[in-house]
Amino acid sequence: MSDRVIVRFAPSPTGRLHVGNVRAALFNYLFAKKAGGKFMLRLDDTDTERSTEEFARAIETDLAWLGLHHDIFARQSDRIADYEAAAERLKSSGHLYPCYETAEELDRKRKRQLAQKKPPVYDRAALALSEEEKRALEASGRRPHWRFRLDGEQTAFDDLIQGHIAIDARSLSDPVLIREDGRFLYTLPSVVDDIDFAISHVIRGADHITNTGVQIQIARALGAVPPAYAHYSLLQGPEGRPLSKREDAAFSLGALREEGYEPMAVNSLLARLGTSDAVEPRLTLGELAAGFDISHFGRADIRFDPADLDKVNAALLHMLPYEAVMGRLAAAKCDLGPAFWDAVKPNLARFADVAVWARVVEGPVEPVIEDGEFAAEAAAMLPPESWGTETWGLWTEALKGRTGRKGRSLFMPLRLALTGLDHGPELKNLLPLIGRNRAEARLRGLTL
Ligand code: GLU
């Protein structure tokens, strides 16, 4: 079974990815990875008015940033001939039928039904048209749109997250699969692709549950066995409303990348939000996949809180070994060696903060001297080099004996003088990196 797992992320390139819609990519990727299966990226670009190359490229950039590389790629605009062939089959089997109502006519019907307190379901009037009436409509310039004739029965499936679901087809209008200009809506291409690429599981948001009832019927009408389905609850914004591309631009992947978040922090949080598993930073997608279980997702709404991302991001940075960040430190001109990284990483919220501490070590630092006499005394008592992590303790112990200062009144003036700041990494780790020269100068009030 496991070598037959093929899943897909199928975004429409009509907008950017954000923390909500990228979950489909992440969950499908992790699901495939855990099963040793394949992950497909499919661009659902049949909506030629709204799809753009720019959005398609942005999606690929965002996925690459997260490390969600695909094994299979397709774009629907390349496969129109396959959809047309499938549509022909559905026409000849009577599953797809032409309708000639205009948008206004349909709207009027709907209003009438609602006024009569009836569900606004398409009345299938077009099924009653004779060949002659159809010809007359076409002669008058009308082009048909095509609807799929739903089976009146319930369509039931066992969802891997939601459990048993039954969609009552009588409450749905026969869906339009082809518009009057001949373009396909997303439904049929999606089913044809899922069949042709042997998709084993469709993992997507709960907003698609009703579509699933329709798609299962279409797959069966095409003689295929539908895939398994898992519909996860949607992610809401911090205020508990659905995420919107416009209002929540700060939660787009592009914005998070610019903000300097670690891609694995984003992955680590999103992969566990909404599950019964604890959110813990993971350094690799492989580790994240190992603990990923689709059945651990619940049905309740989930909130995205940026504070959670901050927490995971910091925790992840604190875990990173020097070897993992050497290249990035060098690129940021902050590679001061493993002792430096280990000293400062517990104080990082974002990787870029490392520059602040590199500057504290290398200077120039403008020292803050509160008590010149004490600082001068401290400078005079600095032990000779070489220095290690024990130096700070020996030095401050001696200073304590000499001056009677202790606790904050001993340590804070030293920190302010040595770093120019009132907070930061442990001084026992920083002091040997700052070195005697700079330490002495700073304690004497010199900017170095
Ligand atoms: N293009 C669809 C969407 O973005 C795909 C949904 C799906 O079948 O996964 O909503």
Coordinates of C-alpha atoms and ligand atoms in Angstrom, one line a residue:
M1 CA 0.0 0.0 0.0
S2 CA 2.6 2.5 1.1
D3 CA 4.4 2.8 -2.2
R4 CA 1.0 3.7 -3.8
V5 CA 0.4 6.8 -1.8
I6 CA 0.2 9.7 -4.2
V7 CA -1.2 13.0 -2.9
R8 CA -1.4 16.5 -4.4
F9 CA -1.5 20.1 -3.5
A10 CA -3.7 21.8 -6.0
P11 CA -3.6 25.6 -5.6
S12 CA -5.2 28.0 -8.1
P13 CA -2.6 30.5 -9.0
T14 CA -5.0 33.4 -8.3
G15 CA -3.4 34.6 -5.1
R16 CA -0.5 34.1 -2.7
L17 CA 0.0 31.4 -0.1
H18 CA -0.7 32.2 3.5
V19 CA -0.6 30.2 6.7
G20 CA -4.1 29.0 6.0
N21 CA -4.0 27.7 2.5
V22 CA -0.4 26.4 2.7
R23 CA -1.6 23.8 5.2
A24 CA -2.9 21.7 2.3
A25 CA 0.7 21.6 0.9
L26 CA 2.3 20.8 4.2
F27 CA -0.2 18.1 5.2
N28 CA -0.1 16.4 1.8
Y29 CA 3.7 16.6 1.8
L30 CA 4.1 15.1 5.3
F31 CA 1.5 12.5 4.6
A32 CA 3.4 11.4 1.4
K33 CA 6.8 11.5 3.1
K34 CA 5.7 9.4 6.1
A35 CA 4.2 6.8 3.8
G36 CA 7.1 6.8 1.4
G37 CA 4.8 8.1 -1.3
K38 CA 4.8 10.9 -3.8
F39 CA 3.8 14.5 -3.5
M40 CA 2.4 16.3 -6.6
L41 CA 2.1 20.0 -7.2
R42 CA -0.8 20.7 -9.5
L43 CA -1.7 24.2 -10.6
D44 CA -5.4 24.5 -11.0
D45 CA -5.2 27.3 -13.6
T46 CA -8.3 26.7 -15.7
D47 CA -9.6 30.1 -14.6
T48 CA -7.7 32.0 -17.1
E49 CA -9.0 35.4 -16.0
R50 CA -7.7 35.2 -12.5
S51 CA -4.7 32.8 -12.8
T52 CA -1.3 34.5 -13.4
E53 CA 2.2 33.3 -14.1
E54 CA 3.3 35.6 -11.3
F55 CA 1.1 33.9 -8.7
A56 CA 2.3 30.5 -10.0
R57 CA 5.9 31.4 -9.5
A58 CA 5.2 32.9 -6.1
I59 CA 3.6 29.7 -5.0
E60 CA 6.6 27.7 -6.1
T61 CA 8.9 30.1 -4.4
D62 CA 7.0 29.8 -1.1
L63 CA 6.9 26.0 -1.3
A64 CA 10.6 25.9 -2.0
W65 CA 11.2 28.1 1.0
L66 CA 9.4 25.7 3.2
G67 CA 11.2 22.8 1.6
L68 CA 8.0 21.2 0.3
H69 CA 9.5 19.9 -3.0
H70 CA 7.2 18.0 -5.3
D71 CA 7.8 14.7 -7.1
I72 CA 5.2 15.3 -9.8
F73 CA 4.1 18.5 -11.5
A74 CA 1.2 19.3 -13.7
R75 CA -0.8 22.3 -14.7
Q76 CA -4.4 22.0 -15.8
S77 CA -4.1 24.4 -18.7
D78 CA -1.8 21.8 -20.4
R79 CA -4.4 19.1 -20.0
I80 CA -7.5 20.6 -21.6
A81 CA -7.7 17.8 -24.2
D82 CA -7.9 15.2 -21.4
Y83 CA -10.8 17.1 -19.8
E84 CA -12.5 17.4 -23.2
A85 CA -12.3 13.7 -23.7
A86 CA -13.7 13.0 -20.3
A87 CA -16.5 15.5 -21.0
E88 CA -17.4 13.7 -24.2
R89 CA -17.7 10.5 -22.3
L90 CA -20.0 12.1 -19.8
K91 CA -22.1 13.6 -22.5
S92 CA -22.5 10.3 -24.3
S93 CA -23.4 8.5 -21.1
G94 CA -26.0 11.2 -20.4
H95 CA -24.3 12.5 -17.3
L96 CA -23.5 15.9 -18.8
Y97 CA -26.3 17.9 -20.3
P98 CA -26.6 21.3 -22.0
C99 CA -28.4 24.1 -20.3
Y100 CA -29.2 27.4 -21.9
E101 CA -30.5 29.6 -19.1
T102 CA -28.8 33.0 -18.8
A103 CA -27.5 34.1 -15.4
E104 CA -30.5 36.5 -15.0
E105 CA -32.9 33.7 -15.7
L106 CA -31.3 31.5 -13.2
D107 CA -31.3 34.2 -10.7
R108 CA -35.0 34.8 -11.2
K109 CA -35.7 31.1 -10.7
R110 CA -33.7 31.1 -7.5
K111 CA -35.6 34.1 -6.1
R112 CA -38.9 32.5 -6.9
Q113 CA -37.9 29.3 -5.2
L114 CA -36.8 31.2 -2.1
A115 CA -40.0 33.2 -2.0
Q116 CA -41.9 29.8 -2.0
K117 CA -39.5 28.7 0.8
K118 CA -38.1 26.0 -1.4
P119 CA -34.4 25.2 -1.6
P120 CA -32.8 27.1 -4.5
V121 CA -31.8 23.9 -6.4
Y122 CA -31.6 23.9 -10.2
D123 CA -34.9 22.6 -11.6
R124 CA -33.4 20.6 -14.5
A125 CA -35.7 22.4 -16.9
A126 CA -33.0 21.9 -19.6
L127 CA -33.4 18.2 -19.4
A128 CA -36.9 18.6 -20.9
L129 CA -35.7 20.5 -23.9
S130 CA -36.3 18.7 -27.3
E131 CA -33.6 18.6 -29.9
E132 CA -35.6 21.2 -31.9
E133 CA -35.8 23.6 -28.9
K134 CA -32.1 23.3 -28.4
R135 CA -31.4 24.0 -32.0
A136 CA -33.7 27.0 -31.9
L137 CA -31.9 28.4 -28.8
E138 CA -28.5 27.9 -30.5
A139 CA -29.8 29.6 -33.6
S140 CA -30.8 32.5 -31.5
G141 CA -27.2 32.8 -30.4
R142 CA -27.3 31.0 -27.1
R143 CA -24.3 28.8 -26.1
P144 CA -24.9 26.0 -23.7
H145 CA -23.2 25.6 -20.4
W146 CA -23.0 22.0 -19.2
R147 CA -24.3 20.5 -16.0
F148 CA -23.5 17.2 -14.4
R149 CA -26.6 15.2 -13.6
L150 CA -26.3 14.2 -9.9
D151 CA -27.6 11.0 -8.8
G152 CA -30.5 11.7 -6.4
E153 CA -29.1 9.4 -3.7
Q154 CA -26.9 10.2 -0.8
T155 CA -23.2 10.1 -1.5
A156 CA -21.4 8.8 1.6
F157 CA -17.8 8.4 2.4
D158 CA -15.6 7.8 5.4
D159 CA -13.5 10.8 5.9
L160 CA -10.1 10.2 7.6
I161 CA -10.7 13.2 9.9
Q162 CA -14.4 13.9 9.9
G163 CA -15.6 10.4 10.1
H164 CA -18.7 9.1 8.2
I165 CA -20.2 11.8 5.9
A166 CA -23.3 11.6 3.8
I167 CA -24.1 14.3 1.3
D168 CA -27.7 14.5 0.2
A169 CA -27.5 15.1 -3.5
R170 CA -31.1 16.3 -3.6
S171 CA -30.1 19.4 -1.7
L172 CA -27.6 20.3 -4.4
S173 CA -28.0 21.8 -7.9
D174 CA -26.5 19.8 -10.7
P175 CA -23.0 21.4 -10.9
V176 CA -21.9 23.4 -14.0
L177 CA -18.8 21.7 -15.2
I178 CA -18.3 23.7 -18.5
R179 CA -19.1 27.3 -19.0
E180 CA -20.8 28.7 -22.1
D181 CA -17.5 29.9 -23.4
G182 CA -16.3 26.3 -23.3
R183 CA -14.0 26.8 -20.3
F184 CA -13.9 24.2 -17.6
L185 CA -14.7 25.0 -14.0
Y186 CA -12.4 23.4 -11.5
T187 CA -14.6 20.4 -10.7
L188 CA -14.2 18.1 -13.7
P189 CA -10.5 18.8 -14.3
S190 CA -9.8 18.0 -10.6
V191 CA -11.6 14.7 -10.9
V192 CA -9.9 13.7 -14.2
D193 CA -6.5 14.6 -12.7
D194 CA -7.1 12.7 -9.5
I195 CA -7.9 9.7 -11.7
D196 CA -5.1 10.1 -14.2
F197 CA -2.4 10.7 -11.7
A198 CA -3.7 7.8 -9.5
I199 CA -4.2 10.1 -6.5
S200 CA -4.7 7.9 -3.5
H201 CA -5.8 10.4 -0.9
V202 CA -7.2 13.9 -1.2
I203 CA -6.3 16.0 1.9
R204 CA -7.9 19.4 1.8
G205 CA -10.0 21.9 3.8
A206 CA -13.4 21.2 5.2
D207 CA -14.8 23.9 2.8
H208 CA -14.6 21.2 0.1
I209 CA -16.8 18.6 1.8
T210 CA -19.8 19.2 -0.4
N211 CA -17.6 19.2 -3.5
T212 CA -16.4 15.8 -2.5
G213 CA -20.0 14.4 -2.8
V214 CA -20.1 15.8 -6.3
Q215 CA -16.6 14.6 -7.2
I216 CA -17.2 11.1 -6.0
Q217 CA -20.2 10.9 -8.3
I218 CA -18.3 12.2 -11.3
A219 CA -15.4 9.8 -10.6
R220 CA -17.9 6.9 -10.6
A221 CA -19.5 8.2 -13.7
L222 CA -16.1 8.0 -15.4
G223 CA -15.7 4.4 -14.2
A224 CA -13.1 5.2 -11.5
V225 CA -12.8 4.4 -7.9
P226 CA -12.6 7.6 -5.9
P227 CA -9.6 8.3 -3.7
A228 CA -9.8 8.4 0.1
Y229 CA -10.6 11.8 1.6
A230 CA -9.5 13.8 4.6
H231 CA -11.0 17.2 5.3
Y232 CA -9.3 19.2 8.0
S233 CA -10.8 22.2 9.8
L234 CA -9.9 25.6 8.5
L235 CA -7.5 27.9 10.2
Q236 CA -9.0 31.2 11.5
G237 CA -7.2 34.4 12.1
P238 CA -6.3 35.7 15.6
E239 CA -9.8 37.3 15.9
G240 CA -11.5 34.1 15.1
R241 CA -12.6 35.0 11.6
P242 CA -11.5 33.2 8.4
L243 CA -8.1 34.3 7.1
S244 CA -8.4 36.6 4.2
K245 CA -5.7 37.2 1.6
R246 CA -6.2 40.9 1.8
E247 CA -6.7 41.6 5.5
D248 CA -4.1 39.0 6.7
A249 CA -1.3 40.0 4.3
A250 CA 1.0 39.8 7.3
F251 CA 0.4 36.0 7.4
S252 CA 1.4 35.4 3.8
L253 CA 4.4 33.3 3.4
G254 CA 6.2 36.1 1.7
A255 CA 5.6 38.4 4.6
L256 CA 6.8 35.7 7.1
R257 CA 9.9 35.1 5.1
E258 CA 10.7 38.8 5.0
E259 CA 10.0 39.0 8.8
G260 CA 12.8 36.5 9.2
Y261 CA 10.9 33.5 10.5
E262 CA 12.5 30.1 10.1
P263 CA 10.7 28.0 7.5
M264 CA 10.9 25.0 9.9
A265 CA 9.2 27.1 12.6
V266 CA 6.3 27.7 10.3
N267 CA 6.2 24.0 9.3
S268 CA 6.5 22.8 12.9
L269 CA 3.6 25.0 14.1
L270 CA 1.2 24.4 11.2
A271 CA 1.8 20.7 11.1
R272 CA 0.5 20.3 14.7
L273 CA -2.0 23.1 15.1
G274 CA -5.4 21.5 15.4
T275 CA -4.1 18.1 16.3
S276 CA -3.9 16.4 19.7
D277 CA -0.1 16.5 19.4
A278 CA 2.1 19.1 21.2
V279 CA 3.7 21.9 19.0
E280 CA 7.4 21.4 19.2
P281 CA 10.1 22.7 17.0
R282 CA 11.5 20.2 14.5
L283 CA 14.6 20.8 12.5
T284 CA 13.7 18.7 9.5
L285 CA 10.6 17.8 7.5
G286 CA 11.6 14.2 8.0
E287 CA 11.3 14.5 11.8
L288 CA 8.0 16.4 11.4
A289 CA 6.7 13.7 9.1
A290 CA 7.6 10.9 11.4
G291 CA 5.2 12.3 14.1
F292 CA 2.5 13.4 11.6
D293 CA -0.8 11.5 11.8
I294 CA -3.8 12.8 9.9
S295 CA -6.1 11.0 12.3
H296 CA -4.9 13.3 15.2
F297 CA -6.6 16.3 13.6
G298 CA -9.8 17.3 15.3
R299 CA -13.0 18.8 14.0
A300 CA -13.0 22.1 16.0
D301 CA -12.0 25.4 14.5
I302 CA -8.4 26.4 14.9
R303 CA -6.9 29.8 15.5
F304 CA -3.6 31.1 14.2
D305 CA -1.9 33.2 16.8
P306 CA 1.3 34.9 15.6
A307 CA 2.6 34.7 19.2
D308 CA 2.7 30.9 18.9
L309 CA 4.9 31.3 15.8
D310 CA 7.2 33.6 17.7
K311 CA 7.5 31.0 20.4
V312 CA 8.3 28.1 18.1
N313 CA 10.7 30.3 16.1
A314 CA 12.7 31.2 19.2
A315 CA 12.6 27.6 20.5
L316 CA 13.9 26.4 17.1
L317 CA 16.7 28.8 17.0
H318 CA 17.8 27.8 20.5
M319 CA 18.0 24.2 19.2
L320 CA 20.2 24.9 16.2
P321 CA 23.7 23.6 16.3
Y322 CA 26.5 25.8 15.0
E323 CA 27.1 23.6 12.0
A324 CA 23.5 24.2 10.9
V325 CA 24.0 28.0 10.8
M326 CA 27.6 28.5 9.8
G327 CA 26.8 29.5 6.3
R328 CA 24.1 31.9 7.4
L329 CA 26.3 33.5 10.0
A330 CA 29.0 34.0 7.4
A331 CA 26.5 35.5 5.0
A332 CA 25.4 37.9 7.8
K333 CA 29.1 38.7 8.5
C334 CA 28.5 37.4 12.0
D335 CA 30.4 34.1 12.1
L336 CA 32.4 34.5 15.4
G337 CA 32.6 30.8 15.9
P338 CA 30.7 28.1 17.8
A339 CA 31.2 29.6 21.3
F340 CA 29.6 32.8 20.1
W341 CA 26.6 31.0 18.5
D342 CA 26.1 28.9 21.7
A343 CA 26.4 32.1 23.8
V344 CA 23.9 34.2 21.9
K345 CA 21.3 31.7 20.5
P346 CA 19.2 31.6 23.7
N347 CA 18.6 35.3 23.3
L348 CA 17.4 35.2 19.7
A349 CA 13.8 35.7 18.6
R350 CA 14.8 36.0 15.0
F351 CA 18.0 34.8 13.4
A352 CA 18.8 38.4 12.3
D353 CA 19.1 39.4 15.9
V354 CA 22.5 37.7 15.9
A355 CA 23.9 40.9 14.4
V356 CA 23.2 42.8 17.6
W357 CA 25.3 40.4 19.6
A358 CA 28.1 40.2 17.1
R359 CA 28.4 43.9 17.4
V360 CA 28.4 43.7 21.2
V361 CA 31.3 41.3 20.9
E362 CA 33.3 43.0 18.2
G363 CA 32.3 46.6 18.9
P364 CA 32.0 49.4 18.7
V365 CA 30.0 49.5 21.9
E366 CA 29.2 52.7 23.6
P367 CA 29.5 51.8 27.2
V368 CA 27.0 53.0 29.8
I369 CA 28.9 53.9 32.9
E370 CA 26.8 54.6 36.0
D371 CA 29.5 54.7 38.6
G372 CA 32.9 55.6 37.2
E373 CA 34.7 54.7 40.4
F374 CA 33.3 51.2 40.5
A375 CA 33.9 50.7 36.7
A376 CA 37.5 51.8 37.1
E377 CA 38.0 49.4 40.0
A378 CA 36.4 46.6 37.9
A379 CA 38.8 47.4 35.0
A380 CA 41.8 47.3 37.3
M381 CA 40.8 43.9 38.6
L382 CA 40.3 42.2 35.2
P383 CA 42.4 39.0 35.4
P384 CA 45.1 38.4 32.8
E385 CA 44.1 36.4 29.7
S386 CA 43.6 33.6 28.6
W387 CA 39.9 33.8 29.4
G388 CA 37.3 31.1 29.6
T389 CA 33.8 30.7 30.9
E390 CA 35.1 30.6 34.5
T391 CA 36.7 34.1 34.2
W392 CA 33.5 36.0 34.9
G393 CA 32.8 34.1 38.1
L394 CA 36.4 34.6 39.4
W395 CA 36.4 38.3 38.5
T396 CA 33.0 39.2 39.9
E397 CA 33.7 37.1 43.1
A398 CA 36.9 39.2 43.6
L399 CA 35.0 42.4 42.9
K400 CA 32.3 41.5 45.4
G401 CA 34.9 40.9 48.1
R402 CA 36.5 44.2 47.3
T403 CA 33.5 46.5 46.9
G404 CA 30.8 44.7 49.0
R405 CA 28.4 44.9 46.0
K406 CA 26.4 41.9 45.2
G407 CA 23.5 40.8 43.0
R408 CA 22.0 43.4 40.6
S409 CA 24.2 46.3 41.9
L410 CA 27.3 44.2 41.1
F411 CA 26.2 42.8 37.8
M412 CA 24.1 45.4 36.1
P413 CA 26.8 48.2 36.0
L414 CA 29.2 45.6 34.5
R415 CA 26.7 44.6 31.8
L416 CA 25.9 48.2 31.0
A417 CA 29.6 49.0 30.7
L418 CA 30.6 45.9 28.7
T419 CA 27.7 45.7 26.3
G420 CA 25.9 49.1 26.4
L421 CA 22.7 47.2 27.1
D422 CA 20.7 46.2 30.1
H423 CA 19.9 42.7 28.8
G424 CA 21.5 40.0 26.8
P425 CA 23.3 36.7 26.8
E426 CA 25.0 35.4 29.9
L427 CA 28.1 37.4 30.6
K428 CA 30.1 34.4 31.6
N429 CA 29.8 33.4 27.9
L430 CA 30.2 36.8 26.4
L431 CA 33.2 38.0 28.4
P432 CA 35.8 35.7 26.9
L433 CA 34.5 36.6 23.4
I434 CA 34.7 40.3 24.2
G435 CA 38.3 39.8 25.4
R436 CA 40.4 41.8 27.8
N437 CA 41.3 44.7 25.6
R438 CA 37.8 45.7 24.7
A439 CA 36.5 44.9 28.2
E440 CA 39.0 47.1 29.8
A441 CA 38.4 50.0 27.4
R442 CA 34.7 49.8 27.8
L443 CA 34.9 49.8 31.6
R444 CA 37.0 52.9 31.3
G445 CA 34.2 54.5 29.2
L446 CA 35.8 54.2 25.8
T447 CA 33.8 53.3 22.8
L448 CA 35.5 50.2 21.3
Ligands
GLU1 N1 -7.9 24.4 -6.7 C1 -8.7 24.0 -5.6 C2 -8.5 24.9 -4.5 O1 -7.5 25.6 -4.4 C3 -8.2 22.6 -5.2 C4 -9.0 21.9 -4.2 C5 -8.6 20.5 -4.1 O2 -9.2 19.7 -4.8 O3 -7.8 20.1 -3.3 O4 -9.4 25.1 -3.7

